[in-house]
Amino acid sequence: MEQLLQVSTPDHGDNSSSAAGGQTGKEQQAAGVGILLQIMMLVLSFVLGHVLRRHKVYYLPEASASLLIGLLVGGLANVSDTETSIRTWFNFHEEFFFLFLLPPIIFQSGFSLAPKPFFSNFGAIVTFAIFGTFIASVVTGVLVYLGGLMFLMYKLPFVECLMFGALISATDPVTVLSIFQELGTDVNLYALVFGESVLNDAMAISLYRTMSLVRQNASSTQNFLMVIVRFLETFVGSLSAGVGVGFTSALLFKYAGLDIDNLQNLECCLFVLFPYFSYMLAEGLGLSGIVSILFTGIVMKHYTYSNLSENSQRFVSAFFDLISSLAETFVFIYMGFDIAMEQHSWSHVGFIFFSILFIVVARAANVFSCAYLVNLARPATRKIPAKHQKALWYSGLRGAMAFALALQSVHDLPEGHGQTIFTATTAIVVLTVLLIGGSTGTMLEALQVVGDAHDGSLGENLEGNHNHSYVAPSYDEDSSSGNKFRMKLKEFHRSAASFTALDKNYLTPFFTSQNGDEDDDFDEPMPSSRRGGFEH
Amino acid sequence: MEQLLQVSTPDHGDNSSSAAGGQTGKEQQAAGVGILLQIMMLVLSFVLGHVLRRHKVYYLPEASASLLIGLLVGGLANVSDTETSIRTWFNFHEEFFFLFLLPPIIFQSGFSLAPKPFFSNFGAIVTFAIFGTFIASVVTGVLVYLGGLMFLMYKLPFVECLMFGALISATDPVTVLSIFQELGTDVNLYALVFGESVLNDAMAISLYRTMSLVRQNASSTQNFLMVIVRFLETFVGSLSAGVGVGFTSALLFKYAGLDIDNLQNLECCLFVLFPYFSYMLAEGLGLSGIVSILFTGIVMKHYTYSNLSENSQRFVSAFFDLISSLAETFVFIYMGFDIAMEQHSWSHVGFIFFSILFIVVARAANVFSCAYLVNLARPATRKIPAKHQKALWYSGLRGAMAFALALQSVHDLPEGHGQTIFTATTAIVVLTVLLIGGSTGTMLEALQVVGDAHDGSLGENLEGNHNHSYVAPSYDEDSSSGNKFRMKLKEFHRSAASFTALDKNYLTPFFTSQNGDEDDDFDEPMPSSRRGGFEH
C-alpha cells in the first residue's frame, strides 16, 4: 500500500525525507476522501435500490443503478479535475477484485444455493458452462478474427481473438438473477441460468489464462488438447480442493465442540475463515479459486452449517448475505467509476459494433446447441422447453468478470490491442447491464416463464410449497436410445441421482451431527439467495 | 494493487507485454500463498488462544501468542528464503493498518463500552489521555535528547526525540484489557485503563503529526502553543464529527422504517457503513479518524442501536465483535511477521536499553502526576487508590499503534534516524507485549485489585449485578476547596453528571423510539466488550 502510494506520487523524489511527513499525512487524507466517496456511493446505491424495488421499477435494477452512480460520479470527478491521489483510490485493480470482492460473491452463490434444482440440472449446467462456453469463446474468437481479415474491424492476431472470445464469454449472474427472484420464475430455469453463469466464469478464466500461456509460448501444436487437459485439470483440482476444505470444516465443527453458547465468536471466526482459505488454497496451487470456493460454499451449507449452534447459524447466514451484498454493489460502482475515468480508444467503434453482433451469435450457438445435446439425453418430460432456451440466450449479460479480465488484457497484450479489447468490453458491459438488465422482466413476461406453474415456480417454492418433481428421476425408461452423446450426458444425471442416496446414507451422517433420516436440507424453502434478505 | 505488484517485481521491465500474462498468473499465485499463510496463522492463533484460555494460562495471552506465531513464521520465511513476491504480502503497510485494521478495533471499543463507568470517570480519563500523554511524550523526548547529548545513546535532533516520545507514548488496550476482563477487576480501574489507552492513541498520533509538521517547517517559535491549539482543534473537531455521524445514523434508523422483518439485510448494510463513514470523514477533513470513530461507536450503541430491529441488533453486535477480533488478532500476527522480516539496526542496543528505562520513568510521571491532579478534584470517597495508580502505571504496554507510527517514521525521517527509532520501538513492543502481557494477571493479584468488591468488580457486574455506585455523584459537598486545577477538573465531572440528565430527558427521546423513562441502556450488564463473545 505504501509502495502503491509512493508510485502514485512521482513528484515525491529524492528529497523525500524532508517532505515525507506532510506527504504521508496528505496521502492519508486523500485516502480518506476517496474511501468516503466510495461509502457515500454505496449508501446511495443501497437506498436507491431499496426505493426502486419498493416501487417495483424493474427496468432499473440495483446493479444498473450502481453502475450509473459510478459512471456519474466518475464523470464528475473527471470534469472537476479531482486530485490524482484521490483518483487512485478508484482505479479498478484486478487483484483487488479477484482477491477480495469476488470470493464473497461466489461463496454466497454456493452457500445460498438450493441443492435440489441445482443437482437435478447438474448435467445441463455443466454442459452449458463448459462445452457451451468453449463454443462461445471459439465462435466469438473466429468471427472477430474473420472480421479483422475482412477489414470490418481492428485486426488482432488469432490467439488474441480467442483471448477476447474467452473473456467476453463470462456471463454475470447478479442482475438477471435478482430479477428472476423478484418475479418468481421457474426453478429449473433459475438453476440453469444461475449454475451456468457461476461456472462459466471459472471456464472463461481458465480459457483466458490458457490462451495467454499459449500466446507466450507460441507453440501452436497441440494447443487444442492442451486447453482441454489444462482446463479439466484445473476444474477437477479446484473442485476437489473446495469439497475437501468443506468436508474438513464439517468435521472440525462436528468434533471441536464449539457449539456451546459462550464460544459463538470463536465459532463464527473460524467459520468465516474457511471459505477464504479454500479460495486462497486453490489460487496458491495455481488452480481456480472461484470453482473451489463455490463448492466449499455448497458443502459448508449442506454439512458444516448444521453443526453450528443455532445463534451462529443465524449469524453466518446474515454475515455472508451482508458481505456479498456489499461486494456486489461495490463491484458495479467501482466498475462504473473506472469506466468513466479510464482512457478509452473510441476510434474503434466498428470493433464494438461487430463484437456485439458476434457475441449475440456466439451465445446463440452456445445455448441452442447445448440445449439440443441436453435434450437428447433427457426424457420427454424433462426436456428444456424452447422458451427456457430463449430466456437463457437472452440473459447472458456481461459483468465484472469480463471487465476484470479485459483490464488484465491491457497489461497482457501489446500496446493498442489490449486497449481495443478493453474499450469494446467496457461498452459491452455497460450496454448489456443497462439493456438486458433493464428488460429481463419484460422478456420473462413475454416468454411466459413468470410464475409458471408447470413444474413449480420459484415464487411458490419460496412459500414453502415443496415440489418433489425436481428429484432426479431414475433414467431406466430412457435406456432404449443410445448414441454416444446421450450416454455421456446421462452419466451426469445418474451421478446426481446416486449422489442423493450417497448423501443421505453416508455423507450426512458422517459429516454432521444429524442422523441421515431427515433430508430436510434438500427440501428447505428455496434460495435464501443472493439478495435474499431484501425481498422476502 | 496492480501498481504495487509491478513495483515489487523490478525484473519485469520494458519487454513486459510478452511476459506479463505469466507474470500476472504468478503474482496471483503468490498472493494466494501469502494470504493462505495469513489465514492459517489466524486460525492457529484463534485455536491456540482458545486452548490457552480454557486452561487458564494467563502468562501467554492471545495477543502474545499471535505475536509469537507471527515472529516464528516470519523467521522461518526468512531462513527458508521465501520468494519476494510472497513476502510482500506480509510487509506491514501503515496505510493498511490505519485504514482497514484500526477502524473496526476502535469502533468496537466504543460500541462495547459500558457508558456508566466510562462517563463517571471521564474527567480522569481525559486528564490521563491528554495531559498525561503530553507529559509522557515530553519527558521521554527530553530524556532521549539528553541521553544523546551525554553520549549514552544515538543522538537525535530534539524534534525527532519528541516525535519518538509521542509515538512511544501510545499504549495498547488489547492484551491488558482481555486479562482484566478475564480476571474480573474493578470497573473503575477497567474504565481508566481502557479509556486512557484508547484516547491516548489519538493524542499520540496528533502529537506525532504535529511534531512532524514542526520538523518540516522548522519554525521553532510558538511551537508549544501550536501543538496545543492544533491538538485541541483536532480533538474537538473529530469528536464533533463522530458524534454528528452517530446522531445522524440514529435519526436515519428512527425514521427510515427499516426495522421491519424483510429489510434486515439493508438495515445491517447501512449500519455497518456508518462507522467507516465517520472514520473516513474525519481523515478526509484532516482530523483524527480514531477519535471520531470511537465516539461514533459510543453514540451508535447508545442511540442508533435501539432503533434497529431485534434481529439486526443481535447481528450487528456479533458482526463487530467478529470483525474486531479478526482485526486484532491479525494486527499482532502481522506485526510479528514484519518484525521478523524487516531490516533492523541492532547496533544501537544502548538506545533500546535507555529508551525502555526512559519510558518507564515517563509513564510514572504521567500516571502519578495526573492521578494527583484527579484526586485533588475528587471527593475523598472517590479518590484513585494507590494500587490502582500502580496498576495503571504497570499496564502501559505498547502495541500496534506505536509500531505503525515508528514504521512511518522510517519514511518521515532521514536515513538512520527513523531506522533507529523503528528498531527501538520494535524491541519495546515485543518486550512489553510478552512481559507485561504475560504478567498482568500476577500484577493484578499482587496489587489485590482482582475481584475487588470495594465498589463492585467487573466479574460481579457481568452477572447482571447492577451496581448503582457509578453514577457520577453531585459534587456539592466538595465545593469548599477551590484551587484552579480542581475547578477545571471538576468541570469534567459536572459535565458527566449533567450529561446523564440531558441524555435521559432530551437525547434518548429525540434520537430513539424509546421514551426517556427507561435508562436500561446505562444499566446493561457490563462490557460485552472486546473479547466478549469468547469468555462469558
Coordinates of C-alpha atoms in Angstrom, one line a residue, chain A residues 1-12 23 27 30-31 83-89 91 93, chain B residues 1 3-4 7 95:
Chain A
M1 CA 0.0 0.0 0.0
E2 CA 2.8 2.3 0.9
Q3 CA 4.6 1.4 -2.2
L4 CA 1.5 1.9 -4.2
L5 CA 1.2 5.4 -2.8
Q6 CA 4.8 6.2 -3.4
V7 CA 4.4 5.2 -7.0
S8 CA 1.3 7.3 -7.5
T9 CA 3.2 10.4 -6.5
P10 CA 6.2 10.6 -8.8
D11 CA 6.8 14.2 -7.8
H12 CA 7.9 13.0 -4.4
Q23 CA 3.1 13.9 2.2
E27 CA -1.9 10.8 1.2
A30 CA -6.6 11.6 0.1
A31 CA -7.3 8.0 1.0
E83 CA -6.6 15.2 -7.5
T84 CA -4.7 12.2 -8.7
S85 CA -4.1 11.0 -5.2
I86 CA -7.8 10.7 -4.7
R87 CA -8.5 9.2 -8.1
T88 CA -6.0 6.3 -7.5
W89 CA -8.5 5.0 -4.9
N91 CA -8.8 2.7 -10.3
H93 CA -7.4 -3.1 -9.6
Chain B
M1 CA -2.6 -3.1 -6.0
Q3 CA 1.0 -0.9 -9.3
L4 CA 2.1 -2.2 -6.1
V7 CA 6.8 -2.2 -8.3
E95 CA -1.9 2.6 5.3

